[in-house]
């Protein structure tokens, strides 16, 4: 390992996390006490938040890896002659869907989210309306607040759709007819 570590966590990740936290807390302090002559640039605040969340994710990932491996951070090599594991993808029957879905009920018009663990051909709304999952369109976005990357499928056909991120921030996406997908 070329990088210094503190336990299993690289020191550079901890330093970046600390620097970003200090910058953000300084801006917050100045805003609370109205000591800034001009409002901070929104892009700068977003950049600091992104750095902070990226460094925090790296620290959490490394700490979790350390906890799982009992402190060993390097990957164990497979035994000699062992074949690497292959991920088996299950076949999805045509006309079905699973995962994150954003749907509009044709009966009541209600728009709601649903997560399906297993492929299904239809979903039932609270009103009792049946929603067929055979003609769904993809959507994907990166939340501007928390940098969470999300993707899913929808039956909405509007030029713009709004989907709430897991952090609660509503993200509006536009239809791209060339790519046949909703995105930012």
Short mmCIF file of C-alpha atoms in Angstrom, two decimals:
data_model
loop_
_atom_site.label_atom_id
_atom_site.label_comp_id
_atom_site.label_asym_id
_atom_site.label_seq_id
_atom_site.Cartn_x
_atom_site.Cartn_y
_atom_site.Cartn_z
CA UNK A 1 0.00 0.00 0.00
CA UNK A 2 1.48 3.35 -1.03
CA UNK A 3 -0.84 5.54 1.02
CA UNK A 4 -0.53 6.09 4.78
CA UNK A 5 -3.40 4.55 6.70
CA UNK A 6 -4.96 5.08 10.06
CA UNK A 7 -6.27 1.62 10.82
CA UNK A 8 -7.75 0.64 7.46
CA UNK A 9 -8.82 4.15 6.48
CA UNK A 10 -6.45 6.10 4.19
CA UNK A 11 -5.19 9.27 5.88
CA UNK A 12 -5.84 11.28 2.69
CA UNK A 13 -9.56 10.39 2.88
CA UNK A 14 -9.71 11.50 6.51
CA UNK A 15 -7.87 14.75 5.69
CA UNK A 16 -10.23 15.54 2.78
CA UNK A 17 -13.22 14.82 4.99
CA UNK A 18 -11.87 17.11 7.71
CA UNK A 19 -11.02 19.92 5.25
CA UNK A 20 -14.47 19.82 3.65
CA UNK A 21 -16.17 19.75 7.04
CA UNK A 22 -14.14 22.76 8.20
CA UNK A 23 -14.98 24.76 5.03
CA UNK A 24 -18.68 23.96 5.35
CA UNK A 25 -18.82 24.78 9.07
CA UNK A 26 -16.97 28.08 8.47
CA UNK A 27 -19.49 29.14 5.81
CA UNK A 28 -22.37 28.08 8.09
CA UNK A 29 -20.91 30.06 11.00
CA UNK A 30 -20.44 33.17 8.86
CA UNK A 31 -23.96 32.92 7.48
CA UNK A 32 -25.44 32.59 10.98
CA UNK A 33 -23.57 35.64 12.21
CA UNK A 34 -23.97 37.59 8.95
CA UNK A 35 -20.23 38.21 8.70
CA UNK A 36 -19.99 37.53 4.98
CA UNK A 37 -19.91 40.62 2.81
CA UNK A 38 -21.40 38.65 -0.12
CA UNK A 39 -23.38 35.45 -0.18
CA UNK A 40 -21.22 32.41 -0.95
CA UNK A 41 -21.39 31.09 -4.47
CA UNK A 42 -23.94 28.26 -4.73
CA UNK A 43 -21.54 26.28 -6.94
CA UNK A 44 -18.83 26.54 -4.27
CA UNK A 45 -21.20 25.30 -1.55
CA UNK A 46 -22.33 22.43 -3.80
CA UNK A 47 -18.69 21.56 -4.53
CA UNK A 48 -17.86 21.50 -0.81
CA UNK A 49 -20.90 19.33 -0.06
CA UNK A 50 -19.94 16.95 -2.88
CA UNK A 51 -16.35 16.70 -1.59
CA UNK A 52 -17.66 16.12 1.91
CA UNK A 53 -20.10 13.38 0.91
CA UNK A 54 -17.55 11.70 -1.39
CA UNK A 55 -14.88 11.65 1.35
CA UNK A 56 -17.43 10.47 3.92
CA UNK A 57 -18.55 7.60 1.64
CA UNK A 58 -14.89 6.58 1.15
CA UNK A 59 -14.26 6.60 4.91
CA UNK A 60 -17.45 4.63 5.61
CA UNK A 61 -16.66 2.08 2.88
CA UNK A 62 -13.12 1.58 4.15
CA UNK A 63 -14.31 1.33 7.77
CA UNK A 64 -16.94 -1.24 6.79
CA UNK A 65 -14.38 -3.24 4.81
CA UNK A 66 -12.06 -3.13 7.81
CA UNK A 67 -14.82 -4.36 10.13
CA UNK A 68 -15.75 -7.21 7.77
CA UNK A 69 -12.18 -8.38 7.19
CA UNK A 70 -11.00 -7.91 10.77
CA UNK A 71 -8.58 -5.14 9.85
CA UNK A 72 -7.14 -6.59 6.64
CA UNK A 73 -7.71 -4.10 3.84
CA UNK A 74 -6.17 -5.99 0.96
CA UNK A 75 -8.35 -8.42 -0.97
CA UNK A 76 -7.64 -12.06 -0.29
CA UNK A 77 -6.50 -13.88 -3.39
CA UNK A 78 -8.53 -16.91 -4.43
CA UNK A 79 -6.98 -20.31 -3.80
CA UNK A 80 -4.80 -21.67 -6.60
CA UNK A 81 -6.85 -23.37 -9.31
CA UNK A 82 -10.16 -21.87 -8.14
CA UNK A 83 -12.35 -20.29 -10.78
CA UNK A 84 -13.79 -16.82 -10.11
CA UNK A 85 -17.48 -16.73 -9.21
CA UNK A 86 -19.81 -15.75 -12.01
CA UNK A 87 -22.89 -13.75 -11.27
CA UNK A 88 -25.96 -15.57 -12.52
CA UNK A 89 -28.53 -13.19 -13.97
CA UNK A 90 -32.01 -14.51 -13.93
CA UNK A 91 -34.02 -14.28 -17.10
CA UNK A 92 -36.81 -11.73 -16.99
CA UNK A 93 -39.96 -12.72 -18.85
CA UNK A 94 -41.01 -10.26 -21.56
CA UNK A 95 -43.74 -7.84 -20.47
CA UNK A 96 -42.62 -7.80 -16.82
CA UNK A 97 -40.63 -5.37 -14.71
CA UNK A 98 -38.96 -5.16 -11.31
CA UNK A 99 -36.94 -2.65 -9.29
CA UNK A 100 -37.82 1.02 -8.74
CA UNK A 101 -41.00 2.05 -10.54
CA UNK A 102 -42.78 5.42 -10.79
CA UNK A 103 -46.34 4.74 -11.97
CA UNK A 104 -49.58 6.55 -12.78
CA UNK A 105 -52.82 4.65 -12.21
CA UNK A 106 -55.08 4.77 -15.30
CA UNK A 107 -58.18 4.48 -13.08
CA UNK A 108 -57.64 7.24 -10.47
CA UNK A 109 -54.68 9.17 -11.96
CA UNK A 110 -52.61 8.85 -8.76
CA UNK A 111 -48.80 8.89 -9.26
CA UNK A 112 -46.86 6.71 -6.83
CA UNK A 113 -43.58 4.86 -6.39
CA UNK A 114 -43.19 1.12 -5.96
CA UNK A 115 -40.26 -1.25 -5.56
CA UNK A 116 -40.63 -4.80 -6.84
CA UNK A 117 -38.09 -7.44 -5.78
CA UNK A 118 -39.36 -9.98 -8.27
CA UNK A 119 -40.47 -9.47 -11.89
CA UNK A 120 -44.20 -8.84 -12.19
CA UNK A 121 -46.54 -8.22 -15.13
CA UNK A 122 -48.82 -5.81 -13.25
CA UNK A 123 -49.21 -3.74 -10.09
CA UNK A 124 -52.41 -2.92 -8.22
CA UNK A 125 -53.11 0.67 -7.13
CA UNK A 126 -54.76 1.54 -3.79
CA UNK A 127 -57.98 2.30 -5.69
CA UNK A 128 -57.99 -1.22 -7.14
CA UNK A 129 -56.85 -0.20 -10.62
CA UNK A 130 -54.53 -2.60 -12.44
CA UNK A 131 -51.34 -1.15 -14.01
CA UNK A 132 -49.71 -3.26 -16.72
CA UNK A 133 -45.89 -3.17 -16.71
CA UNK A 134 -45.30 -4.15 -20.32
CA UNK A 135 -44.62 -0.67 -21.76
CA UNK A 136 -42.32 1.17 -19.33
CA UNK A 137 -39.67 3.78 -20.06
CA UNK A 138 -36.37 4.22 -18.22
CA UNK A 139 -35.35 7.24 -16.15
CA UNK A 140 -32.08 8.13 -14.46
CA UNK A 141 -30.75 11.08 -12.50
CA UNK A 142 -28.06 12.24 -10.12
CA UNK A 143 -29.52 14.24 -7.22
CA UNK A 144 -28.01 17.75 -7.06
CA UNK A 145 -28.31 17.73 -3.25
CA UNK A 146 -26.86 14.38 -2.20
CA UNK A 147 -25.19 13.11 -5.44
CA UNK A 148 -27.24 9.90 -5.24
CA UNK A 149 -27.48 8.21 -8.64
CA UNK A 150 -30.93 6.74 -9.24
CA UNK A 151 -32.54 4.86 -12.09
CA UNK A 152 -35.87 3.23 -12.56
CA UNK A 153 -38.79 2.73 -14.90
CA UNK A 154 -42.02 4.64 -15.39
CA UNK A 155 -45.28 4.55 -17.34
CA UNK A 156 -45.56 8.37 -17.29
CA UNK A 157 -45.70 10.00 -20.72
CA UNK A 158 -45.34 13.68 -19.79
CA UNK A 159 -42.62 15.87 -21.37
CA UNK A 160 -41.24 16.44 -17.85
CA UNK A 161 -41.54 14.24 -14.77
CA UNK A 162 -40.57 14.86 -11.14
CA UNK A 163 -39.31 12.03 -8.97
CA UNK A 164 -38.36 12.43 -5.30
CA UNK A 165 -34.81 11.41 -4.39
CA UNK A 166 -34.21 9.28 -1.30
CA UNK A 167 -33.06 12.49 0.47
CA UNK A 168 -36.47 14.06 -0.23
CA UNK A 169 -35.31 16.47 -2.94
CA UNK A 170 -37.64 16.49 -5.97
CA UNK A 171 -35.69 15.95 -9.20
CA UNK A 172 -37.26 17.05 -12.50
CA UNK A 173 -36.29 15.20 -15.67
CA UNK A 174 -37.06 15.82 -19.32
CA UNK A 175 -37.85 13.29 -22.03
CA UNK A 176 -35.03 12.72 -24.50
CA UNK A 177 -36.68 11.23 -27.57
CA UNK A 178 -33.35 10.34 -29.20
CA UNK A 179 -32.21 8.22 -26.26
CA UNK A 180 -35.79 7.27 -25.29
CA UNK A 181 -35.15 8.01 -21.63
CA UNK A 182 -36.00 10.63 -19.00
CA UNK A 183 -32.91 12.36 -17.59
CA UNK A 184 -31.76 15.68 -16.16
#
